[in-house]
XYZ file of C-alpha atoms in Angstrom:
578
model
C -0.113 0.002 -0.282
C 1.437 3.336 -0.960
C -0.290 6.821 -0.067
C 0.437 9.740 -2.376
C -0.401 13.525 -0.663
C -2.359 15.946 -3.720
C -4.631 19.277 -3.103
C -8.394 18.095 -1.929
C -10.393 20.142 -4.859
C -13.901 18.160 -3.909
C -14.637 16.913 -1.315
C -15.759 12.861 -0.437
C -14.099 9.737 -0.283
C -14.427 7.198 -3.760
C -13.093 3.737 -3.979
C -12.713 2.234 -7.526
C -10.123 0.778 -10.329
C -7.635 3.380 -11.789
C -8.471 4.344 -15.602
C -5.308 5.785 -16.331
C -6.212 7.997 -19.296
C -2.964 8.773 -22.064
C -2.493 11.738 -23.883
C -4.126 10.563 -27.533
C -3.456 13.481 -29.287
C -2.695 12.634 -32.897
C 1.296 12.897 -33.806
C 2.155 15.370 -36.233
C 4.996 15.405 -38.695
C 6.794 18.380 -40.700
C 5.234 17.834 -44.058
C 4.942 20.511 -46.984
C 2.805 21.138 -49.690
C 2.714 22.578 -53.449
C 2.395 26.701 -54.160
C -0.776 25.235 -56.132
C -2.368 23.893 -52.907
C -2.134 26.511 -50.644
C -5.503 27.953 -51.134
C -7.096 24.432 -50.754
C -5.300 23.848 -47.516
C -5.796 27.384 -45.984
C -9.754 26.200 -46.784
C -9.723 23.328 -44.888
C -7.888 25.133 -42.111
C -10.476 27.870 -41.725
C -13.455 24.755 -41.901
C -11.596 23.154 -39.182
C -11.775 26.078 -37.243
C -15.209 26.744 -37.535
C -15.636 23.294 -37.063
C -13.976 23.657 -33.817
C -15.459 26.680 -32.825
C -19.288 24.802 -33.423
C -17.591 21.619 -30.866
C -17.530 24.419 -28.546
C -20.375 26.127 -28.476
C -22.042 22.186 -28.076
C -19.721 22.056 -25.300
C -20.400 25.029 -23.739
C -24.602 24.501 -24.123
C -24.287 20.933 -22.682
C -22.516 22.148 -20.172
C -24.802 25.173 -19.284
C -27.863 23.075 -19.154
C -26.608 20.299 -17.016
C -24.464 22.426 -14.550
C -25.674 25.978 -14.950
C -24.470 28.834 -17.330
C -21.596 29.366 -14.757
C -20.303 26.448 -16.000
C -20.634 26.386 -19.025
C -18.593 29.632 -19.306
C -15.632 27.756 -19.038
C -15.580 27.591 -22.909
C -16.299 31.239 -23.360
C -12.228 31.743 -23.198
C -11.977 28.740 -25.541
C -14.404 30.498 -28.504
C -12.349 33.559 -28.006
C -8.874 31.783 -28.486
C -10.347 30.400 -31.592
C -11.109 33.401 -32.704
C -8.249 35.423 -31.965
C -6.883 37.634 -34.560
C -2.980 37.012 -34.060
C -3.180 33.057 -33.861
C -5.164 32.691 -36.890
C -2.427 35.086 -38.726
C 0.051 32.644 -37.402
C -1.433 29.448 -39.053
C -2.353 31.964 -42.153
C 1.532 32.569 -42.720
C 2.572 29.712 -41.540
C 0.398 27.651 -44.803
C 0.682 30.932 -47.181
C 4.778 31.675 -46.713
C 6.233 28.264 -45.306
C 3.714 25.705 -47.001
C 3.484 24.183 -44.243
C 0.804 21.346 -43.733
C -2.465 22.601 -42.345
C -2.054 19.942 -39.112
C 2.165 21.343 -39.030
C 1.283 24.839 -38.699
C -1.096 23.996 -35.931
C 1.457 21.901 -34.121
C 4.303 24.728 -34.440
C 1.996 27.971 -33.187
C 0.066 25.959 -30.594
C 3.716 24.772 -29.005
C 4.749 28.348 -28.768
C 1.408 29.092 -26.796
C 1.605 26.281 -24.635
C 5.364 26.861 -24.185
C 5.047 30.425 -23.119
C 2.438 29.604 -20.387
C 3.710 27.209 -19.053
C 6.822 28.868 -18.102
C 5.302 31.600 -16.830
C 5.069 31.872 -12.882
C 1.986 33.231 -12.118
C -0.556 30.079 -11.490
C -3.566 31.392 -12.714
C -1.702 32.226 -16.590
C -0.529 28.839 -16.532
C -4.137 27.267 -16.556
C -4.283 28.884 -20.070
C -1.602 25.960 -21.319
C -4.719 23.288 -20.866
C -7.163 25.737 -22.674
C -4.202 26.287 -25.302
C -4.051 22.405 -25.562
C -7.532 21.179 -25.492
C -7.924 23.413 -28.606
C -5.328 22.098 -30.176
C -6.035 18.084 -29.920
C -9.713 19.240 -31.082
C -8.436 20.619 -34.317
C -6.012 17.934 -34.727
C -8.200 15.461 -34.138
C -10.839 17.069 -36.959
C -7.745 17.864 -39.692
C -6.516 13.700 -39.022
C -10.249 12.999 -39.332
C -10.428 11.174 -35.285
C -13.079 11.186 -32.973
C -12.930 14.952 -31.806
C -15.789 14.206 -28.992
C -13.480 11.877 -26.884
C -15.355 10.496 -24.137
C -14.143 9.058 -21.007
C -16.070 6.297 -20.875
C -16.108 2.587 -18.614
C -17.179 -0.626 -18.039
C -16.968 -0.066 -14.294
C -16.721 1.780 -11.675
C -13.721 3.651 -12.025
C -11.355 6.327 -10.612
C -9.732 8.916 -13.749
C -5.669 9.158 -13.625
C -4.402 11.491 -16.065
C -1.557 14.154 -15.880
C -4.621 16.873 -16.480
C -7.797 16.816 -17.926
C -8.880 19.194 -20.452
C -12.544 20.870 -20.317
C -13.658 18.746 -23.135
C -12.912 15.868 -21.357
C -14.759 17.029 -18.391
C -18.204 18.060 -20.623
C -17.884 14.444 -21.958
C -17.238 12.933 -18.552
C -19.252 9.272 -17.749
C -21.587 10.190 -15.392
C -22.205 6.397 -14.695
C -19.432 4.352 -13.684
C -16.664 7.351 -13.286
C -16.399 7.432 -9.279
C -13.645 10.311 -9.151
C -10.304 12.191 -10.498
C -7.192 12.283 -9.693
C -4.725 14.701 -11.888
C -0.733 15.018 -11.476
C -0.871 18.753 -12.239
C -3.858 22.010 -11.128
C -5.050 22.978 -8.223
C -8.356 24.431 -6.517
C -9.422 26.798 -9.953
C -8.663 24.044 -12.040
C -10.932 22.786 -15.356
C -11.363 19.646 -13.736
C -11.653 20.909 -9.140
C -14.299 23.744 -10.610
C -16.680 20.893 -12.709
C -15.405 17.819 -10.428
C -17.072 20.054 -7.494
C -20.255 20.338 -9.725
C -20.977 16.789 -10.038
C -20.091 16.189 -6.648
C -17.113 13.941 -7.904
C -14.357 13.679 -4.997
C -10.959 15.148 -6.643
C -7.482 15.203 -5.969
C -5.269 17.030 -7.673
C -1.495 18.058 -7.846
C -0.509 14.995 -6.819
C 2.642 15.326 -9.199
C 4.843 12.390 -11.233
C 3.842 9.581 -9.079
C 0.733 9.001 -10.725
C 3.149 7.455 -13.403
C 3.612 4.990 -11.246
C -0.159 3.653 -10.938
C -0.955 1.026 -13.428
C -4.901 0.514 -15.072
C -7.154 -1.834 -13.315
C -4.827 -0.989 -9.823
C -7.100 -0.774 -6.342
C -7.653 2.767 -5.368
C -8.933 5.358 -2.508
C -9.279 8.782 -3.133
C -10.366 10.839 -0.139
C -11.163 14.449 -1.175
C -11.195 15.596 2.410
C -7.678 15.513 3.007
C -6.135 15.170 -0.400
C -4.585 12.128 -0.522
C -4.697 9.051 -2.768
C -3.775 5.492 -1.779
C -2.904 2.839 -4.074
C -3.339 -1.175 -3.734
C -5.080 -0.575 -0.064
C -4.800 -3.283 2.377
C -8.579 -5.006 3.951
C -8.273 -3.284 7.055
C -8.392 0.535 5.378
C -10.359 -0.479 2.876
C -12.767 -1.601 5.347
C -12.435 1.889 7.461
C -12.990 4.221 4.374
C -16.209 1.984 3.012
C -17.706 2.245 7.093
C -16.597 6.150 6.482
C -18.659 6.293 3.423
C -21.763 4.365 4.790
C -21.558 6.933 7.985
C -21.423 10.175 5.690
C -24.256 8.585 3.291
C -26.525 7.725 6.114
C -25.537 10.922 8.138
C -26.794 13.160 5.406
C -30.071 11.737 5.005
C -30.301 12.141 9.202
C -29.095 15.626 9.043
C -32.011 17.087 6.453
C -34.110 17.391 9.265
C -32.258 20.035 11.081
C -32.899 22.444 8.306
C -35.644 24.973 9.754
C -34.156 23.843 13.465
C -31.879 27.110 14.673
C -28.458 26.327 15.423
C -28.364 26.576 19.306
C -26.366 25.253 21.585
C -27.081 23.383 24.952
C -26.684 26.134 27.427
C -28.704 28.671 25.660
C -25.502 30.779 22.734
C -27.485 31.152 19.002
C -25.281 30.421 15.959
C -25.497 32.689 13.441
C -24.759 30.457 10.549
C -24.785 31.343 6.766
C -23.866 30.749 3.494
C -20.619 31.426 0.847
C -21.945 31.307 -2.657
C -20.409 32.181 -6.125
C -23.009 32.406 -8.652
C -26.627 33.525 -8.263
C -29.181 30.151 -8.276
C -26.911 28.859 -5.232
C -29.283 31.228 -3.445
C -31.936 27.970 -3.563
C -29.444 26.194 -1.809
C -28.768 28.693 0.919
C -33.099 28.446 1.252
C -32.917 24.365 0.971
C -30.108 24.140 3.686
C -31.588 26.479 6.140
C -28.827 29.330 5.819
C -29.758 32.265 7.552
C -28.462 34.416 5.032
C -25.233 35.211 2.558
C -22.740 35.260 4.287
C -20.565 35.823 1.661
C -20.983 36.474 -1.942
C -18.643 36.533 -3.997
C -18.522 38.090 -7.775
C -15.910 37.058 -9.675
C -18.292 34.904 -11.735
C -19.517 38.487 -13.521
C -14.995 38.607 -15.363
C -14.655 35.556 -15.682
C -14.935 33.670 -18.962
C -16.422 37.008 -20.644
C -15.991 39.055 -23.667
C -16.190 42.180 -22.355
C -16.117 44.167 -18.918
C -19.510 43.777 -17.010
C -21.499 46.493 -17.251
C -23.513 48.030 -13.982
C -26.819 46.599 -15.113
C -25.034 43.096 -15.117
C -23.690 43.182 -12.130
C -27.348 45.253 -11.055
C -29.406 42.541 -12.218
C -27.415 39.411 -10.857
C -27.281 41.288 -7.471
C -31.384 41.736 -7.236
C -31.772 38.484 -8.071
C -30.153 37.103 -5.383
C -31.650 39.049 -3.178
C -35.013 38.856 -4.198
C -34.266 34.958 -4.018
C -33.069 35.271 -0.696
C -36.758 36.493 0.622
C -35.139 38.965 3.200
C -32.494 37.382 4.391
C -29.352 39.545 4.878
C -26.835 39.451 2.321
C -23.112 40.792 2.122
C -21.931 41.248 -1.202
C -17.570 41.216 -1.557
C -16.303 43.344 -4.250
C -14.319 41.828 -7.165
C -11.370 39.340 -5.197
C -9.508 38.806 -8.797
C -5.833 39.441 -8.990
C -5.094 41.909 -12.647
C -3.994 38.825 -15.057
C -7.396 37.290 -14.652
C -9.264 40.612 -15.750
C -6.466 42.316 -18.222
C -5.181 38.821 -19.254
C -2.546 39.065 -21.571
C -2.777 42.594 -21.559
C -1.016 42.086 -18.010
C 2.500 41.000 -17.509
C 2.730 37.659 -15.139
C 3.547 38.677 -11.851
C 6.029 37.387 -10.362
C 4.376 36.892 -6.884
C 1.148 37.972 -8.165
C -0.350 36.876 -4.641
C 1.215 39.966 -3.175
C 0.538 42.136 -6.139
C -2.359 43.666 -7.853
C -5.013 41.671 -6.759
C -8.469 42.684 -4.670
C -9.179 46.077 -3.568
C -5.578 47.007 -5.011
C -6.749 46.025 -9.010
C -10.209 47.733 -7.752
C -8.838 51.185 -6.386
C -6.244 51.029 -9.515
C -9.309 50.484 -11.917
C -11.833 52.676 -10.251
C -14.037 52.955 -13.237
C -14.324 48.948 -13.074
C -14.945 49.656 -8.929
C -17.968 52.475 -9.708
C -19.784 50.192 -11.758
C -19.642 47.431 -9.034
C -20.129 50.505 -6.391
C -23.040 51.921 -8.255
C -24.896 48.509 -8.500
C -24.775 47.248 -5.204
C -26.159 50.670 -3.960
C -29.049 50.471 -6.163
C -29.896 47.176 -5.446
C -29.619 48.057 -1.541
C -32.147 49.071 -1.486
C -34.732 45.791 -2.121
C -33.376 43.897 1.112
C -30.825 43.243 3.743
C -27.325 44.228 1.890
C -23.720 45.103 3.246
C -20.891 45.351 1.393
C -17.441 43.949 1.467
C -13.699 45.147 0.513
C -11.788 42.343 0.424
C -7.699 41.559 0.923
C -7.580 45.625 3.401
C -4.285 45.937 4.814
C -3.818 49.318 5.468
C -6.371 51.885 6.361
C -5.486 53.930 4.123
C -6.925 51.362 0.867
C -10.371 51.122 3.671
C -10.269 55.007 3.550
C -10.107 55.463 -0.157
C -13.161 52.734 -0.766
C -15.216 54.418 1.431
C -14.675 57.902 -0.177
C -15.333 56.334 -3.546
C -18.325 54.831 -2.055
C -19.110 58.201 -0.768
C -19.056 60.380 -3.197
C -21.280 57.435 -5.528
C -23.917 57.957 -2.992
C -23.955 61.693 -3.751
C -24.016 60.974 -7.706
C -27.216 58.628 -7.109
C -28.410 61.362 -4.624
C -28.494 63.952 -7.297
C -29.940 61.902 -9.798
C -32.832 61.062 -7.395
C -32.121 57.522 -7.811
C -32.736 55.353 -4.338
C -30.270 53.495 -2.134
C -29.493 52.956 1.171
C -27.741 55.625 3.176
C -27.424 53.387 6.239
C -25.288 50.824 3.702
C -23.410 48.972 6.445
C -19.706 48.594 5.429
C -17.323 46.142 5.801
C -13.798 44.736 5.148
C -12.093 41.185 5.074
C -9.639 40.019 7.463
C -7.125 37.613 5.954
C -3.564 39.764 6.270
C -1.810 39.714 9.431
C -1.911 43.517 9.343
C -5.415 44.069 9.415
C -5.332 41.764 12.530
C -2.575 43.887 14.493
C -4.878 47.418 13.288
C -8.202 45.403 14.111
C -8.720 48.200 17.078
C -7.948 51.405 14.360
C -10.414 49.823 11.288
C -13.310 49.038 14.332
C -13.475 52.977 14.339
C -14.680 53.069 10.488
C -16.235 49.941 9.566
C -19.387 47.738 10.631
C -17.906 44.502 10.434
C -15.433 42.265 9.372
C -15.285 38.939 8.744
C -12.244 36.435 9.158
C -11.230 34.799 6.162
C -9.217 32.199 7.255
C -8.585 30.893 3.638
C -6.108 33.839 2.612
C -4.654 34.559 6.483
C -2.892 31.166 6.872
C -1.303 31.713 3.761
C 0.373 35.338 4.244
C 0.671 34.276 8.070
C 2.541 31.144 7.276
C 4.027 32.283 4.458
C 2.721 29.647 2.727
C 0.971 28.856 -0.991
C -1.653 26.808 -0.582
C -2.156 25.709 -3.941
C 1.834 24.679 -3.860
C 1.960 20.994 -3.298
C 5.843 20.971 -2.319
C 4.424 23.180 0.885
C 1.020 21.872 0.754
C 2.010 20.300 4.451
C 2.715 23.310 5.617
C -0.475 25.290 5.331
C -2.038 23.962 8.732
C -5.514 26.196 9.932
C -4.415 24.977 13.328
C -0.789 26.027 13.412
C -0.889 28.024 16.905
C -0.293 31.462 15.375
C -2.722 31.644 12.880
C -5.429 30.788 15.711
C -3.746 33.475 17.901
C -4.862 35.944 14.740
C -7.860 34.774 14.489
C -8.682 34.944 18.706
C -7.353 38.481 18.776
C -9.600 39.660 15.883
C -12.478 38.623 17.397
C -11.703 40.197 20.767
C -11.015 43.535 18.851
C -14.004 43.051 16.997
C -15.778 42.927 20.266
C -14.019 45.229 22.014
C -15.030 47.620 19.002
C -18.291 46.991 19.247
C -17.941 45.535 15.631
C -20.267 41.836 14.327
C -17.633 39.379 14.135
C -18.088 36.381 11.174
C -15.750 33.603 10.258
C -16.150 33.156 6.128
C -13.240 30.375 5.089
C -12.766 27.265 5.089
C -11.832 26.462 8.394
C -15.240 27.448 9.242
C -16.654 24.951 7.106
C -14.818 21.934 8.870
C -16.918 20.752 11.580
C -13.126 19.556 13.269
C -12.797 23.509 13.631
C -16.564 24.159 14.608
C -16.088 23.704 18.761
C -12.764 25.681 19.098
C -14.422 28.942 17.067
C -17.823 28.652 19.052
C -14.808 28.524 22.201
C -12.811 31.565 20.660
C -16.281 33.684 20.618
C -17.180 33.447 17.319
C -21.122 33.509 17.140
C -21.310 33.504 13.095
C -20.082 31.563 10.719
C -20.196 31.556 6.687
C -19.947 27.817 5.020
C -20.837 26.717 1.623
C -24.622 25.534 1.728
C -23.549 21.807 1.943
C -21.594 22.254 5.203
C -24.932 23.592 7.031
C -26.716 20.938 8.156
C -23.243 19.247 9.872
C -21.945 22.356 11.383
C -25.525 22.980 12.673
C -25.484 19.583 14.083
C -22.642 19.853 16.428
C -23.741 23.221 17.710
C -27.035 21.970 18.518
C -25.292 18.889 20.490
C -22.733 20.896 22.668
C -22.934 23.449 24.967
C -20.553 26.846 25.196
C -19.103 26.127 28.048
C -17.336 23.075 27.031
C -16.271 24.760 23.853
C -14.586 27.499 26.012
C -13.164 24.977 27.804
C -11.473 22.778 24.836
C -10.173 26.860 23.574
C -8.401 26.874 27.082
C -6.595 24.028 26.808
C -5.706 24.731 22.531
C -4.363 28.488 24.064
C -1.622 26.816 26.053
C -0.613 24.009 23.239
C 2.257 25.125 20.720
C 2.070 22.335 18.031
C -0.594 22.291 15.159
C -0.984 18.449 14.475
C -1.544 18.139 18.675
C -3.673 20.910 18.021
C -5.535 18.815 15.519
C -5.683 15.404 17.305
C -7.038 17.026 20.557
C -10.290 18.494 18.259
C -10.641 15.414 16.560
C -10.772 13.747 19.664
C -13.370 15.845 20.822
C -15.530 15.589 17.420
C -15.070 11.516 18.156
C -16.766 11.815 21.327
C -18.958 14.175 20.737
C -20.405 12.120 17.527
C -18.657 8.142 18.983
C -20.879 6.535 16.680
C -20.468 8.977 13.581
C -16.083 7.995 13.165
C-alpha cells in the first residue's frame, strides 16, 4: 500500500479501479504542400476552425444545461482563442509562406503558446496552457479525421488518473461509472476541480509524477477531504473507508431534518450560520440547507469567461436576483477579489508573485471605473433588501478610506440623480492578512463588521502558497500563530462593538466548530452543503465546553497536537459517526 499526497479540491471518498488516461493527441510530422495547394489547405484550416468553434459552442451549451451557465462559461474563453486574430494570422502565414500542412501549422503555432504559458510563474496564467492544449487537440482531431468528441467512459466503477483533464474531456465525462478524479497537475482553480465539485465527484489534483506508477485496474481510494490517493490499499484500510462512506451517507439523510431548526448550543448560545455563494442560482441551496443569509457573496464570476467587463446593469441584475431569492435574509456582497491577470489577461504582464501583487481591493482602486460600476450597482440594489458591502484583502487604513470615499462620492451622485439607495449601507472588510488583524482596533472605528477569511490568513501568516503541492503540508489552520490571530481579531471586533463572522474553509470543517465557538465566534459563513453538519454540532455541544476546549488549545504550541485534540473531542461528541 502506498499513499500519495495531493490537493483536495472536491470533497468525498471514492473506492474503485484506476482508469489511466493517456495523451491520445495525434502525432504530427513536418510536412509541406505545393504552392498550388496553398489555397485549398487554407480552406481546410478554415473549415476545421469553424467546426471546432461549433464543437466548443455545443460543449458550452451541454455543460450549461446540466450544471449551469457559470460552468458553461469555461468554454467562452476557448471560443475567443479560436477566433483570436494573432493566432489565426500565425496559422495562415505558416501555410501561405512556409507551405506547412494545416496539421503542422497548428502543431507549431500552438506549441509556442503552450510553452510560453507553462513557463510563466503566475499559477493562474499557467492554466491557459491547458486551454490551448485542448483547442489544439480538437483541431488536430478534425484535421486528421479522428474522433473529435472523446468520451471518458468506463465499463466498471473507476477513478480517472491523468496528467490533466481538458475542459472537453470533463464535459464528456461518463456520469455513471466515473467515481473520482486524480491529476498530476492543477489546483483549486483548475477546470478539473471546478467541474468535479459541480458533479460532486471526489477529486485530488497536484499529486505530481507519482501517478505514472499507477496501472489501469489498480485498486485505489481517493480521499477528497484530506487530498490523499491510496494505491492498492489493504483490507483494513478499505473496510475503514467503506464504513466512512456509509456513515456519511446515513448522516446526510439524517441531517436533512435540521433544516428549519435553529443552531443553538445546549446552554442557549445562538450561532448564526450563513452561506458562501459564487453564483446567483446558489441562493436556492442556501434556503434548502437552512442558511440564515449569505455571509459571503463572491462576485468574480461576472468577470470570468466574458468578452468584456460587466456593465453596471449586469451587476445590478444578478444582485437583485439573489436579494429576491433570499426573501429578506441578509446578504453581504464582496467586491471583486481577483488578480489583474484574470481581468486583463495577456494585456497584464505576468507577476513574479501574484498573491502579493495587484489583486482584490488594490486592483479595484487602480481601476476605478470598473470599481464605480460595481459599487453603484450594489448601492442601487441595497434598497431591495438587507444588503451590506465588503472589501477584500484590505491591508491598510488608507485602502479602506479610499474605498469608502469612492462609495460616499457615488452616494452623492445617486442622490443628485434621484436614484434610490440605502444611505445606512453597512460597510465591512475581509480580515485575511496579519496587518489588518494588528490594526483592527483602528479599523473598527470606521467599519460596521469584519469577516475573517481564513484561507488567505493562513497563507499570508505562514508564507505558504496553498496551491503549491511542494509546501501543502505546511498550510495548517491549526497553527498556533493562525489561531492567535483569529482570537485577536475576535477580541478586537468585540471590543470595538462591531460584528464578526468567519467565512473561510475552516468554518465549514466540523473539526474546528467547537474551537471557533469557544474562541467567541457566534457567526459562521460556510458552503451551503456544510450547514447541516455544523448545525448538528452547535445543537449538541455547550458553549461552556467549547470555551474549555479553546482554553486548552491556547496553551498548546504544536499544530498537529491541536488538530488531534480537536478530532478527539469531535469523536467523543459523535462516537457512532466516525
